Amino acid sequence: MAARKGRGRTCETGEPMEAESSDAGTEGRAQVYLPGRGPPLREGEELVMDEEAYVLYHRAQTGAPCLSFDIVRDHLGDNRTELPLTLYLCAGTQAESAQSNRLMMLRMHNLHGTKPPPSEGSEEEEEEEDEEDEEERKPQLELAMVPHYGGINRVRVSWLGEEPVAGVWSEKGQVEVFALRRLLQAVDDPQALATFLRDEQARVKPIFAFAGHMGEGFALDWSPRVSGRLLTGDCQKNIHLWTPTDGGSWHVDQRPFVGHTRSVEDLQWSPTEDTVFASCSADASVRIWDIRAAPSKACMLTTATAHDSDVNVISWSRREPFLLSGGDDGALKIWDLRQFKSGSPVATFKQHMAPVTSVEWHPQDSGVFAASGADNQITQWDLAVERDPEAGDAETADPGLADLPQQLLFVHQGETDLKELHWHPQCPGLLVSTALSGFTVFRTISV
C-alpha cells in the first residue's frame, strides 16, 4: 500500500484486501489487490482482509436483504469515539414476497475495535486472555420489526421535536410515515420488547400515507431546517412537497414540480436555505429548485448532462457549497453551487467500474466523502489530500498505485451487491453499509 498524506495524517490507499497466493513461486507473499487495475486474481489466490487497516469492523444479517436504511440520531452524545459503540438503524426489507417484508429497528451494541496484532513472545499469554475476553467482546443485536406489505425502496428518519419518524417509499407506489418511538423503546429494554412483540407488533400502522404518486419511487428527503417538511420523487418524473399540519399530519401538494423527463432518483434539501433543494434523474440532469415559486416554475438551475447517463445519487455538503453526484457511468462529480450555471464539475473521479449506488459527505470533515458502487467497492475520499513525494518509490514498485487518484484514501471490498451507505453523525469516521450480504459497520485508519 502507498502512503498518502493530508492535513498531517497518513492515509492508506488501495484496499484492506490482500491477494494471497498458493503458487510455489510466490507462496506466503501478500500483495495489495487493486480492483480494475493490475492483473486479476489467479487460480489459487484469494482476497484476505487486512485487519490492521480497520479501527472497527462488524457485520450483521437480518434475514431478507435491505435495499435502504437510515441511522437514527440518539441521546448517547456527539463525537463518540470511546469503544464499545452503540448505534441505532431503521431499515426496510426487500423480501421475495410482498407480505414477507418488514420495517425494522436495529440496536447494535457492544461494538469493540479490531484486535491489535500479537507481539512476539506473547502469543500464549494473549491466547488465554483472548478466551476470557472473547465472550465479553461479542457484538450484540436487538431487533424490533413491524409487518410491511411490499418491498421498501427507501427509508429516511427524522425527529419531529421529540418524536422519531421514518419516511418509507414502498414498491407498491405509496409513501408512508411511521412513528418509531415504540420500536426504539423495544430494542432498548427486553421487557418492552417482549410486550411489543406480544401485543403491538402486528397492529402497527403508518401515521400517514400518500398514494398520489401513481407509481413507485426512490427519492425521499426530510428537511434538515424545517421540521416535518418532506420531498418525495417517483419513477414517473414527479416530485411532491409535503408540509406538516397541526395535529401531526401532512398536506401534500398535488401539483408536482415539473422539469425532469425521466425517473427522479434522489433528492437533497439545502442545508443552509429553507426553501431550496436539489434533484437528480435518469434523464442525466441535476437540478436546483426553490419551493417559493409555483411548482411549474420552481426549477432555477439545470445541468442537463451532469453524467453520461442516469444520475443515481446526490449529497449536499453541510459545510461547503458543494453537491456530490454519482451516476451509472461510475463517475463521482463535485459541483460548486456558486458555479453551477457553468455546467462543469470542479472535480471528477473515476474509480468505480459500475454504477454508483450511494454517496455521502462526511458530517464533520468538510472535504471527506464516501461512495459505494455496484462493483462492490466502498471508496473513501479526501479533497484536501496532496500526493506525498516520499511515496514515489512505492508507486514505482507497484505502477498500479501511480494511477490512483491522489484523493482516494481507502477502498473497502468484500460485500455483495452494495446498495447504500451512511456516515454516523455522532460517531466520527464510522460508516455503515447495506448490501445483499447484510450490514457492515466499520471505521478505517484513514478517516
CSV table of C-alpha atoms in Angstrom, one decimal:
chain,number,residue,atom,x,y,z
A,1,MET,CA,0.0,0.0,0.0
A,2,ALA,CA,1.2,3.5,-0.7
A,3,ALA,CA,1.1,6.2,1.9
A,4,ARG,CA,-0.5,9.5,1.2
A,5,LYS,CA,-0.6,12.5,3.5
A,6,GLY,CA,-3.3,15.1,4.1
A,7,ARG,CA,-3.6,17.5,7.0
A,8,GLY,CA,-1.0,15.7,9.0
A,9,ARG,CA,-2.4,12.2,8.8
A,10,THR,CA,-1.1,9.2,6.9
A,11,CYS,CA,-3.7,7.5,4.7
A,12,GLU,CA,-3.6,4.0,3.3
A,13,THR,CA,-4.7,3.8,-0.3
A,14,GLY,CA,-5.6,0.6,-2.0
A,15,GLU,CA,-8.0,-1.5,0.0
A,16,PRO,CA,-7.8,-3.7,3.1
A,17,MET,CA,-7.7,-6.7,0.8
A,18,GLU,CA,-4.5,-8.5,0.0
A,19,ALA,CA,-4.1,-11.3,-2.5
A,20,GLU,CA,-2.5,-14.4,-1.0
A,21,SER,CA,-1.1,-16.9,-3.4
A,22,SER,CA,-0.6,-20.6,-3.1
A,23,ASP,CA,1.7,-20.8,-6.1
A,24,ALA,CA,5.1,-22.2,-5.3
A,25,GLY,CA,6.9,-19.2,-6.6
A,26,THR,CA,5.0,-16.7,-4.5
A,27,GLU,CA,3.8,-18.7,-1.5
A,28,GLY,CA,3.4,-16.6,1.6
A,29,ARG,CA,3.7,-13.3,-0.2
A,30,ALA,CA,0.8,-10.9,0.2
A,31,GLN,CA,0.2,-8.3,-2.4
A,32,VAL,CA,-2.2,-5.4,-2.5
A,33,TYR,CA,-5.1,-6.1,-4.8
A,34,LEU,CA,-6.4,-3.1,-6.8
A,35,PRO,CA,-9.8,-3.8,-8.4
A,36,GLY,CA,-9.7,-2.9,-12.1
A,37,ARG,CA,-6.0,-2.1,-12.0
A,38,GLY,CA,-3.3,-4.6,-12.4
A,39,PRO,CA,-3.8,-8.4,-13.1
A,40,PRO,CA,-7.0,-10.2,-11.9
A,41,LEU,CA,-6.8,-12.8,-9.2
A,42,ARG,CA,-5.1,-16.0,-10.5
A,43,GLU,CA,-6.1,-19.6,-9.7
A,44,GLY,CA,-5.1,-20.3,-6.1
A,45,GLU,CA,-5.3,-16.7,-5.0
A,46,GLU,CA,-7.9,-15.3,-2.6
A,47,LEU,CA,-8.6,-12.0,-1.0
A,48,VAL,CA,-7.8,-11.7,2.6
A,49,MET,CA,-8.8,-8.8,4.8
A,50,ASP,CA,-6.1,-6.7,6.3
A,51,GLU,CA,-7.4,-6.1,9.8
A,52,GLU,CA,-4.8,-3.5,10.6
A,53,ALA,CA,-6.5,-1.2,8.1
A,54,TYR,CA,-9.6,-1.0,10.4
A,55,VAL,CA,-10.2,0.6,13.7
A,56,LEU,CA,-13.5,-1.2,14.0
A,57,TYR,CA,-15.2,-3.8,11.8
A,58,HIS,CA,-18.5,-5.7,12.3
A,59,ARG,CA,-21.1,-7.4,10.1
A,60,ALA,CA,-24.8,-8.3,10.8
A,61,GLN,CA,-27.6,-10.1,8.9
A,62,THR,CA,-31.3,-9.7,9.4
A,63,GLY,CA,-32.8,-12.3,7.1
A,64,ALA,CA,-34.2,-10.6,4.0
A,65,PRO,CA,-31.8,-8.1,2.5
A,66,CYS,CA,-32.4,-4.3,3.0
A,67,LEU,CA,-32.2,-2.0,0.0
A,68,SER,CA,-32.2,1.1,2.2
A,69,PHE,CA,-31.7,2.2,5.8
A,70,ASP,CA,-31.0,5.3,7.9
A,71,ILE,CA,-29.1,5.9,11.1
A,72,VAL,CA,-31.3,7.1,13.9
A,73,ARG,CA,-29.8,10.0,15.9
A,74,ASP,CA,-29.8,9.0,19.6
A,75,HIS,CA,-29.3,10.6,23.0
A,76,LEU,CA,-26.0,9.0,23.8
A,77,GLY,CA,-24.0,12.1,22.8
A,78,ASP,CA,-22.0,13.5,19.9
A,79,ASN,CA,-18.4,12.9,18.9
A,80,ARG,CA,-18.4,9.4,20.4
A,81,THR,CA,-15.1,7.6,19.9
A,82,GLU,CA,-14.8,5.5,23.1
A,83,LEU,CA,-15.3,1.8,22.5
A,84,PRO,CA,-17.5,-0.2,22.6
A,85,LEU,CA,-20.0,1.7,20.5
A,86,THR,CA,-23.8,1.6,20.3
A,87,LEU,CA,-25.9,2.6,17.3
A,88,TYR,CA,-29.5,2.5,16.1
A,89,LEU,CA,-30.6,1.8,12.5
A,90,CYS,CA,-34.0,1.9,10.8
A,91,ALA,CA,-34.2,-0.3,7.7
A,92,GLY,CA,-36.7,-1.8,5.3
A,93,THR,CA,-36.5,-5.2,3.6
A,94,GLN,CA,-36.8,-6.4,0.0
A,95,ALA,CA,-38.2,-9.9,0.6
A,96,GLU,CA,-39.3,-12.4,-2.1
A,97,SER,CA,-43.0,-12.0,-1.4
A,98,ALA,CA,-44.8,-8.7,-0.7
A,99,GLN,CA,-46.3,-9.9,2.6
A,100,SER,CA,-42.9,-11.0,4.0
A,101,ASN,CA,-41.5,-7.5,4.2
A,102,ARG,CA,-40.7,-5.7,7.4
A,103,LEU,CA,-39.8,-2.2,8.7
A,104,MET,CA,-37.1,-2.8,11.3
A,105,MET,CA,-35.4,-1.0,14.1
A,106,LEU,CA,-31.9,-2.4,15.0
A,107,ARG,CA,-29.9,-1.7,18.1
A,108,MET,CA,-26.3,-2.7,17.5
A,109,HIS,CA,-24.2,-2.5,20.7
A,110,ASN,CA,-21.0,-3.7,22.4
A,111,LEU,CA,-19.1,-2.9,19.2
A,112,HIS,CA,-15.5,-3.3,20.0
A,113,GLY,CA,-12.5,-2.4,17.9
A,114,THR,CA,-10.3,-4.7,15.9
A,115,LYS,CA,-7.6,-6.5,17.9
A,116,PRO,CA,-4.0,-5.4,17.5
A,117,PRO,CA,-1.6,-8.0,16.1
A,118,PRO,CA,0.1,-10.1,18.8
A,119,SER,CA,3.6,-9.0,19.8
A,120,GLU,CA,6.5,-11.5,19.6
A,121,GLY,CA,6.8,-13.9,22.6
A,122,SER,CA,3.4,-13.0,24.0
A,123,GLU,CA,1.2,-15.3,21.9
A,124,GLU,CA,0.5,-17.9,24.7
A,125,GLU,CA,-0.5,-15.3,27.2
A,126,GLU,CA,-2.7,-13.5,24.7
A,127,GLU,CA,-4.4,-16.7,23.7
A,128,GLU,CA,-5.5,-17.2,27.4
A,129,GLU,CA,-6.6,-13.6,27.6
A,130,ASP,CA,-8.5,-13.9,24.3
A,131,GLU,CA,-10.6,-16.8,25.5
A,132,GLU,CA,-11.7,-14.9,28.6
A,133,ASP,CA,-12.1,-11.7,26.6
A,134,GLU,CA,-14.0,-13.1,23.6
A,135,GLU,CA,-17.4,-13.6,25.3
A,136,GLU,CA,-17.3,-10.0,26.7
A,137,ARG,CA,-16.4,-8.6,23.3
A,138,LYS,CA,-19.2,-10.3,21.4
A,139,PRO,CA,-21.2,-7.7,19.4
A,140,GLN,CA,-24.9,-7.7,20.3
A,141,LEU,CA,-28.0,-7.0,18.1
A,142,GLU,CA,-31.6,-6.3,19.2
A,143,LEU,CA,-34.3,-6.2,16.6
A,144,ALA,CA,-37.9,-4.9,16.6
A,145,MET,CA,-39.9,-5.1,13.4
A,146,VAL,CA,-43.4,-4.4,12.0
A,147,PRO,CA,-45.1,-6.0,9.0
A,148,HIS,CA,-45.0,-4.0,5.8
A,149,TYR,CA,-46.9,-5.1,2.6
A,150,GLY,CA,-44.5,-4.6,-0.3
A,151,GLY,CA,-40.7,-4.2,-0.6
A,152,ILE,CA,-39.2,-1.0,0.9
A,153,ASN,CA,-37.3,1.1,-1.7
A,154,ARG,CA,-36.0,3.8,0.7
A,155,VAL,CA,-36.1,4.8,4.4
A,156,ARG,CA,-35.3,8.2,5.8
A,157,VAL,CA,-35.6,9.1,9.5
A,158,SER,CA,-36.2,12.5,11.1
A,159,TRP,CA,-37.0,13.8,14.6
A,160,LEU,CA,-40.2,15.9,14.8
A,161,GLY,CA,-39.5,17.6,18.1
A,162,GLU,CA,-39.1,14.6,20.4
A,163,GLU,CA,-40.9,12.2,18.1
A,164,PRO,CA,-38.7,10.0,15.8
A,165,VAL,CA,-40.4,9.1,12.4
A,166,ALA,CA,-39.5,7.2,9.3
A,167,GLY,CA,-40.5,8.2,5.7
A,168,VAL,CA,-40.9,4.9,3.7
A,169,TRP,CA,-41.1,4.6,-0.1
A,170,SER,CA,-43.0,1.4,-0.9
A,171,GLU,CA,-42.6,-0.6,-4.2
A,172,LYS,CA,-46.4,-0.6,-4.1
A,173,GLY,CA,-46.4,3.1,-5.1
A,174,GLN,CA,-47.1,4.9,-1.8
A,175,VAL,CA,-45.1,6.8,0.7
A,176,GLU,CA,-45.8,6.2,4.4
A,177,VAL,CA,-44.7,7.8,7.6
A,178,PHE,CA,-44.2,5.5,10.6
A,179,ALA,CA,-43.8,6.6,14.3
A,180,LEU,CA,-40.7,5.0,15.7
A,181,ARG,CA,-40.9,5.7,19.4
A,182,ARG,CA,-42.2,2.3,20.4
A,183,LEU,CA,-39.7,0.4,18.3
A,184,LEU,CA,-36.8,2.4,19.9
A,185,GLN,CA,-38.2,1.6,23.4
A,186,ALA,CA,-38.5,-2.1,22.4
A,187,VAL,CA,-34.8,-2.5,21.3
A,188,ASP,CA,-33.6,-0.7,24.5
A,189,ASP,CA,-35.5,-2.9,27.0
A,190,PRO,CA,-36.0,-6.7,26.9
A,191,GLN,CA,-39.3,-6.4,28.8
A,192,ALA,CA,-40.6,-3.7,26.5
A,193,LEU,CA,-39.5,-5.8,23.5
A,194,ALA,CA,-41.5,-8.8,24.8
A,195,THR,CA,-44.6,-6.7,25.3
A,196,PHE,CA,-44.2,-5.1,21.9
A,197,LEU,CA,-43.9,-8.4,20.1
A,198,ARG,CA,-46.8,-9.9,22.0
A,199,ASP,CA,-49.3,-7.1,21.9
A,200,GLU,CA,-48.3,-4.4,19.4
A,201,GLN,CA,-46.2,-5.6,16.5
A,202,ALA,CA,-49.0,-6.9,14.3
A,203,ARG,CA,-51.1,-3.8,14.8
A,204,VAL,CA,-48.6,-1.1,13.9
A,205,LYS,CA,-49.8,1.1,11.0
A,206,PRO,CA,-48.4,4.2,9.4
A,207,ILE,CA,-49.5,7.5,10.9
A,208,PHE,CA,-49.8,9.0,7.4
A,209,ALA,CA,-49.8,7.7,3.8
A,210,PHE,CA,-49.8,9.3,0.4
A,211,ALA,CA,-50.8,7.3,-2.7
A,212,GLY,CA,-50.8,10.2,-5.2
A,213,HIS,CA,-47.5,9.4,-6.9
A,214,MET,CA,-49.2,7.0,-9.4
A,215,GLY,CA,-46.3,4.6,-9.2
A,216,GLU,CA,-43.2,3.6,-7.2
A,217,GLY,CA,-40.2,5.7,-6.5
A,218,PHE,CA,-37.0,6.0,-4.5
A,219,ALA,CA,-36.3,9.7,-3.9
A,220,LEU,CA,-37.1,11.0,-0.4
A,221,ASP,CA,-35.6,13.6,1.9
A,222,TRP,CA,-36.6,15.3,5.1
A,223,SER,CA,-35.7,19.0,5.5
A,224,PRO,CA,-32.8,19.5,8.0
A,225,ARG,CA,-34.1,23.0,8.6
A,226,VAL,CA,-37.9,22.9,8.7
A,227,SER,CA,-39.2,20.2,11.0
A,228,GLY,CA,-41.5,17.7,9.2
A,229,ARG,CA,-41.1,19.2,5.7
A,230,LEU,CA,-40.6,16.3,3.2
A,231,LEU,CA,-39.9,15.8,-0.5
A,232,THR,CA,-40.7,12.6,-2.4
A,233,GLY,CA,-39.9,11.8,-6.1
A,234,ASP,CA,-41.1,8.9,-8.2
A,235,CYS,CA,-40.2,6.9,-11.3
A,236,GLN,CA,-42.8,8.9,-13.3
A,237,LYS,CA,-40.6,12.1,-13.1
A,238,ASN,CA,-42.7,13.8,-10.5
A,239,ILE,CA,-41.7,15.5,-7.2
A,240,HIS,CA,-44.2,16.3,-4.4
A,241,LEU,CA,-43.8,18.6,-1.4
A,242,TRP,CA,-45.2,17.6,2.0
A,243,THR,CA,-45.9,20.3,4.5
A,244,PRO,CA,-46.6,19.4,8.2
A,245,THR,CA,-50.0,20.4,9.6
A,246,ASP,CA,-51.3,20.9,13.1
A,247,GLY,CA,-52.2,17.6,14.7
A,248,GLY,CA,-49.3,15.6,13.3
A,249,SER,CA,-50.4,15.1,9.7
A,250,TRP,CA,-49.2,16.4,6.4
A,251,HIS,CA,-50.6,18.4,3.4
A,252,VAL,CA,-49.1,17.0,0.2
A,253,ASP,CA,-49.2,19.5,-2.7
A,254,GLN,CA,-50.9,17.6,-5.6
A,255,ARG,CA,-49.1,19.8,-8.2
A,256,PRO,CA,-45.7,18.1,-8.9
A,257,PHE,CA,-42.5,20.0,-9.6
A,258,VAL,CA,-42.1,19.9,-13.3
A,259,GLY,CA,-38.7,19.6,-15.1
A,260,HIS,CA,-37.3,16.1,-15.2
A,261,THR,CA,-38.2,13.9,-18.2
A,262,ARG,CA,-37.4,10.6,-16.6
A,263,SER,CA,-37.3,8.9,-13.1
A,264,VAL,CA,-36.3,11.1,-10.2
A,265,GLU,CA,-33.6,9.1,-8.5
A,266,ASP,CA,-32.6,11.2,-5.5
A,267,LEU,CA,-33.5,14.5,-3.6
A,268,GLN,CA,-31.5,16.6,-1.2
A,269,TRP,CA,-32.6,19.7,0.7
A,270,SER,CA,-30.2,22.6,1.0
A,271,PRO,CA,-28.6,22.5,4.5
A,272,THR,CA,-28.5,26.4,4.5
A,273,GLU,CA,-31.7,27.6,2.8
A,274,ASP,CA,-35.2,26.6,4.0
A,275,THR,CA,-36.8,26.6,0.5
A,276,VAL,CA,-34.1,25.2,-1.8
A,277,PHE,CA,-33.5,21.6,-2.9
A,278,ALA,CA,-31.6,19.6,-5.5
A,279,SER,CA,-32.7,16.6,-7.6
A,280,CYS,CA,-31.1,14.1,-9.9
A,281,SER,CA,-32.7,11.9,-12.5
A,282,ALA,CA,-32.3,9.1,-15.0
A,283,ASP,CA,-32.5,11.9,-17.6
A,284,ALA,CA,-28.8,12.6,-16.8
A,285,SER,CA,-29.6,16.0,-15.2
A,286,VAL,CA,-29.1,17.6,-11.8
A,287,ARG,CA,-31.5,20.5,-11.0
A,288,ILE,CA,-31.8,23.1,-8.2
A,289,TRP,CA,-35.3,24.2,-7.2
A,290,ASP,CA,-36.9,26.9,-4.9
A,291,ILE,CA,-40.3,26.0,-3.5
A,292,ARG,CA,-41.3,29.7,-3.1
A,293,ALA,CA,-42.1,29.6,-6.9
A,294,ALA,CA,-45.1,27.7,-8.3
A,295,PRO,CA,-44.2,24.0,-9.0
A,296,SER,CA,-44.2,24.5,-12.7
A,297,LYS,CA,-41.7,27.4,-12.5
A,298,ALA,CA,-39.6,26.3,-9.4
A,299,CYS,CA,-36.6,24.9,-11.3
A,300,MET,CA,-34.0,27.6,-11.0
A,301,LEU,CA,-30.8,25.9,-12.3
A,302,THR,CA,-30.1,22.9,-14.5
A,303,THR,CA,-27.1,21.0,-15.6
A,304,ALA,CA,-28.7,18.9,-18.4
A,305,THR,CA,-25.9,16.4,-18.9
A,306,ALA,CA,-24.4,16.1,-15.5
A,307,HIS,CA,-23.4,12.5,-16.2
A,308,ASP,CA,-23.2,10.3,-19.4
A,309,SER,CA,-26.5,8.6,-18.4
A,310,ASP,CA,-28.6,8.1,-15.2
A,311,VAL,CA,-27.6,10.2,-12.2
A,312,ASN,CA,-28.4,7.9,-9.3
A,313,VAL,CA,-27.5,9.7,-6.1
A,314,ILE,CA,-26.6,13.2,-4.8
A,315,SER,CA,-25.3,14.5,-1.4
A,316,TRP,CA,-25.3,18.2,-0.4
A,317,SER,CA,-22.4,19.2,1.8
A,318,ARG,CA,-23.4,20.7,5.1
A,319,ARG,CA,-20.1,22.6,5.4
A,320,GLU,CA,-19.2,23.8,1.8
A,321,PRO,CA,-21.3,24.9,-1.2
A,322,PHE,CA,-20.7,21.6,-2.9
A,323,LEU,CA,-23.0,19.0,-4.3
A,324,LEU,CA,-21.7,15.5,-4.9
A,325,SER,CA,-23.2,13.2,-7.6
A,326,GLY,CA,-22.8,9.6,-8.6
A,327,GLY,CA,-24.0,8.0,-11.9
A,328,ASP,CA,-24.5,4.9,-13.9
A,329,ASP,CA,-21.2,5.9,-15.6
A,330,GLY,CA,-19.3,5.0,-12.4
A,331,ALA,CA,-18.2,8.7,-12.1
A,332,LEU,CA,-18.2,10.8,-8.9
A,333,LYS,CA,-18.5,14.5,-9.6
A,334,ILE,CA,-18.2,17.6,-7.3
A,335,TRP,CA,-20.3,20.6,-8.2
A,336,ASP,CA,-19.6,24.0,-6.8
A,337,LEU,CA,-23.0,25.6,-6.5
A,338,ARG,CA,-21.6,29.1,-6.9
A,339,GLN,CA,-20.5,28.0,-10.5
A,340,PHE,CA,-23.4,25.6,-11.2
A,341,LYS,CA,-24.6,27.6,-14.2
A,342,SER,CA,-21.3,26.7,-16.0
A,343,GLY,CA,-22.5,23.1,-16.3
A,344,SER,CA,-19.0,21.9,-15.4
A,345,PRO,CA,-18.0,20.0,-12.2
A,346,VAL,CA,-15.0,21.2,-10.3
A,347,ALA,CA,-13.7,17.6,-9.9
A,348,THR,CA,-14.5,14.2,-11.5
A,349,PHE,CA,-13.2,10.9,-10.0
A,350,LYS,CA,-13.4,7.6,-11.8
A,351,GLN,CA,-12.5,4.7,-9.5
A,352,HIS,CA,-15.8,2.7,-9.6
A,353,MET,CA,-16.2,0.3,-12.6
A,354,ALA,CA,-20.0,0.0,-12.3
A,355,PRO,CA,-22.9,2.3,-11.4
A,356,VAL,CA,-22.5,4.4,-8.2
A,357,THR,CA,-25.3,3.4,-5.7
A,358,SER,CA,-24.7,5.8,-2.8
A,359,VAL,CA,-22.7,8.9,-1.9
A,360,GLU,CA,-22.4,10.9,1.3
A,361,TRP,CA,-20.3,13.7,2.6
A,362,HIS,CA,-18.7,13.2,6.0
A,363,PRO,CA,-20.8,15.1,8.5
A,364,GLN,CA,-17.9,16.8,10.3
A,365,ASP,CA,-14.9,16.7,7.9
A,366,SER,CA,-15.7,19.1,5.0
A,367,GLY,CA,-13.5,17.6,2.3
A,368,VAL,CA,-14.2,13.9,3.0
A,369,PHE,CA,-16.9,11.8,1.4
A,370,ALA,CA,-17.7,8.1,0.8
A,371,ALA,CA,-19.3,6.3,-2.2
A,372,SER,CA,-20.5,2.7,-2.9
A,373,GLY,CA,-20.9,1.0,-6.3
A,374,ALA,CA,-22.4,-2.0,-8.0
A,375,ASP,CA,-18.8,-3.1,-8.4
A,376,ASN,CA,-18.9,-3.9,-4.6
A,377,GLN,CA,-16.4,-1.3,-3.7
A,378,ILE,CA,-16.8,1.4,-1.0
A,379,THR,CA,-14.4,4.2,-1.5
A,380,GLN,CA,-13.3,7.0,0.9
A,381,TRP,CA,-12.0,10.3,-0.5
A,382,ASP,CA,-10.5,13.5,0.8
A,383,LEU,CA,-10.3,16.5,-1.4
A,384,ALA,CA,-7.6,18.1,0.8
A,385,VAL,CA,-5.1,15.3,0.2
A,386,GLU,CA,-1.9,16.0,-1.8
A,387,ARG,CA,0.5,13.4,-3.2
A,388,ASP,CA,3.3,12.6,-0.8
A,389,PRO,CA,6.7,12.9,-2.7
A,390,GLU,CA,8.1,10.2,-0.4
A,391,ALA,CA,5.5,7.7,-1.7
A,392,GLY,CA,7.2,7.8,-5.2
A,393,ASP,CA,9.3,4.7,-4.5
A,394,ALA,CA,6.3,2.6,-3.5
A,395,GLU,CA,4.4,3.7,-6.6
A,396,THR,CA,7.3,2.9,-8.9
A,397,ALA,CA,7.4,-0.6,-7.3
A,398,ASP,CA,3.7,-1.0,-8.0
A,399,PRO,CA,2.7,1.0,-11.1
A,400,GLY,CA,-1.0,0.4,-10.4
A,401,LEU,CA,-0.7,2.7,-7.4
A,402,ALA,CA,0.5,5.6,-9.5
A,403,ASP,CA,-2.7,5.6,-11.5
A,404,LEU,CA,-4.9,6.0,-8.4
A,405,PRO,CA,-6.5,9.4,-7.8
A,406,GLN,CA,-4.4,11.1,-5.1
A,407,GLN,CA,-7.6,12.0,-3.2
A,408,LEU,CA,-8.6,8.3,-2.8
A,409,LEU,CA,-7.9,7.3,0.8
A,410,PHE,CA,-9.3,3.8,1.0
A,411,VAL,CA,-11.1,1.0,-0.9
A,412,HIS,CA,-13.3,-1.4,1.1
A,413,GLN,CA,-14.3,-4.7,-0.5
A,414,GLY,CA,-15.9,-8.0,0.5
A,415,GLU,CA,-19.6,-7.0,0.2
A,416,THR,CA,-22.1,-8.4,-2.4
A,417,ASP,CA,-24.5,-6.1,-4.3
A,418,LEU,CA,-23.8,-2.9,-2.3
A,419,LYS,CA,-26.9,-0.6,-2.1
A,420,GLU,CA,-26.4,2.3,0.4
A,421,LEU,CA,-24.0,3.8,2.9
A,422,HIS,CA,-24.2,6.4,5.7
A,423,TRP,CA,-21.7,8.1,8.0
A,424,HIS,CA,-22.8,8.0,11.6
A,425,PRO,CA,-23.5,11.7,12.5
A,426,GLN,CA,-22.4,11.2,16.2
A,427,CYS,CA,-19.5,8.7,15.8
A,428,PRO,CA,-16.8,10.4,13.7
A,429,GLY,CA,-15.5,8.2,10.9
A,430,LEU,CA,-17.9,5.4,11.4
A,431,LEU,CA,-19.5,4.1,8.2
A,432,VAL,CA,-22.5,1.7,7.9
A,433,SER,CA,-23.5,0.0,4.6
A,434,THR,CA,-26.2,-2.4,3.4
A,435,ALA,CA,-25.8,-5.0,0.7
A,436,LEU,CA,-27.3,-8.3,-0.3
A,437,SER,CA,-24.7,-9.8,2.1
A,438,GLY,CA,-26.0,-7.8,5.0
A,439,PHE,CA,-25.0,-4.8,7.1
A,440,THR,CA,-21.4,-3.8,7.7
A,441,VAL,CA,-20.2,-1.3,10.3
A,442,PHE,CA,-16.6,-0.1,10.1
A,443,ARG,CA,-14.1,2.6,10.7
A,444,THR,CA,-10.9,2.7,8.7
A,445,ILE,CA,-7.5,4.0,9.8
A,446,SER,CA,-7.8,6.7,7.0
A,447,VAL,CA,-10.8,8.7,8.3
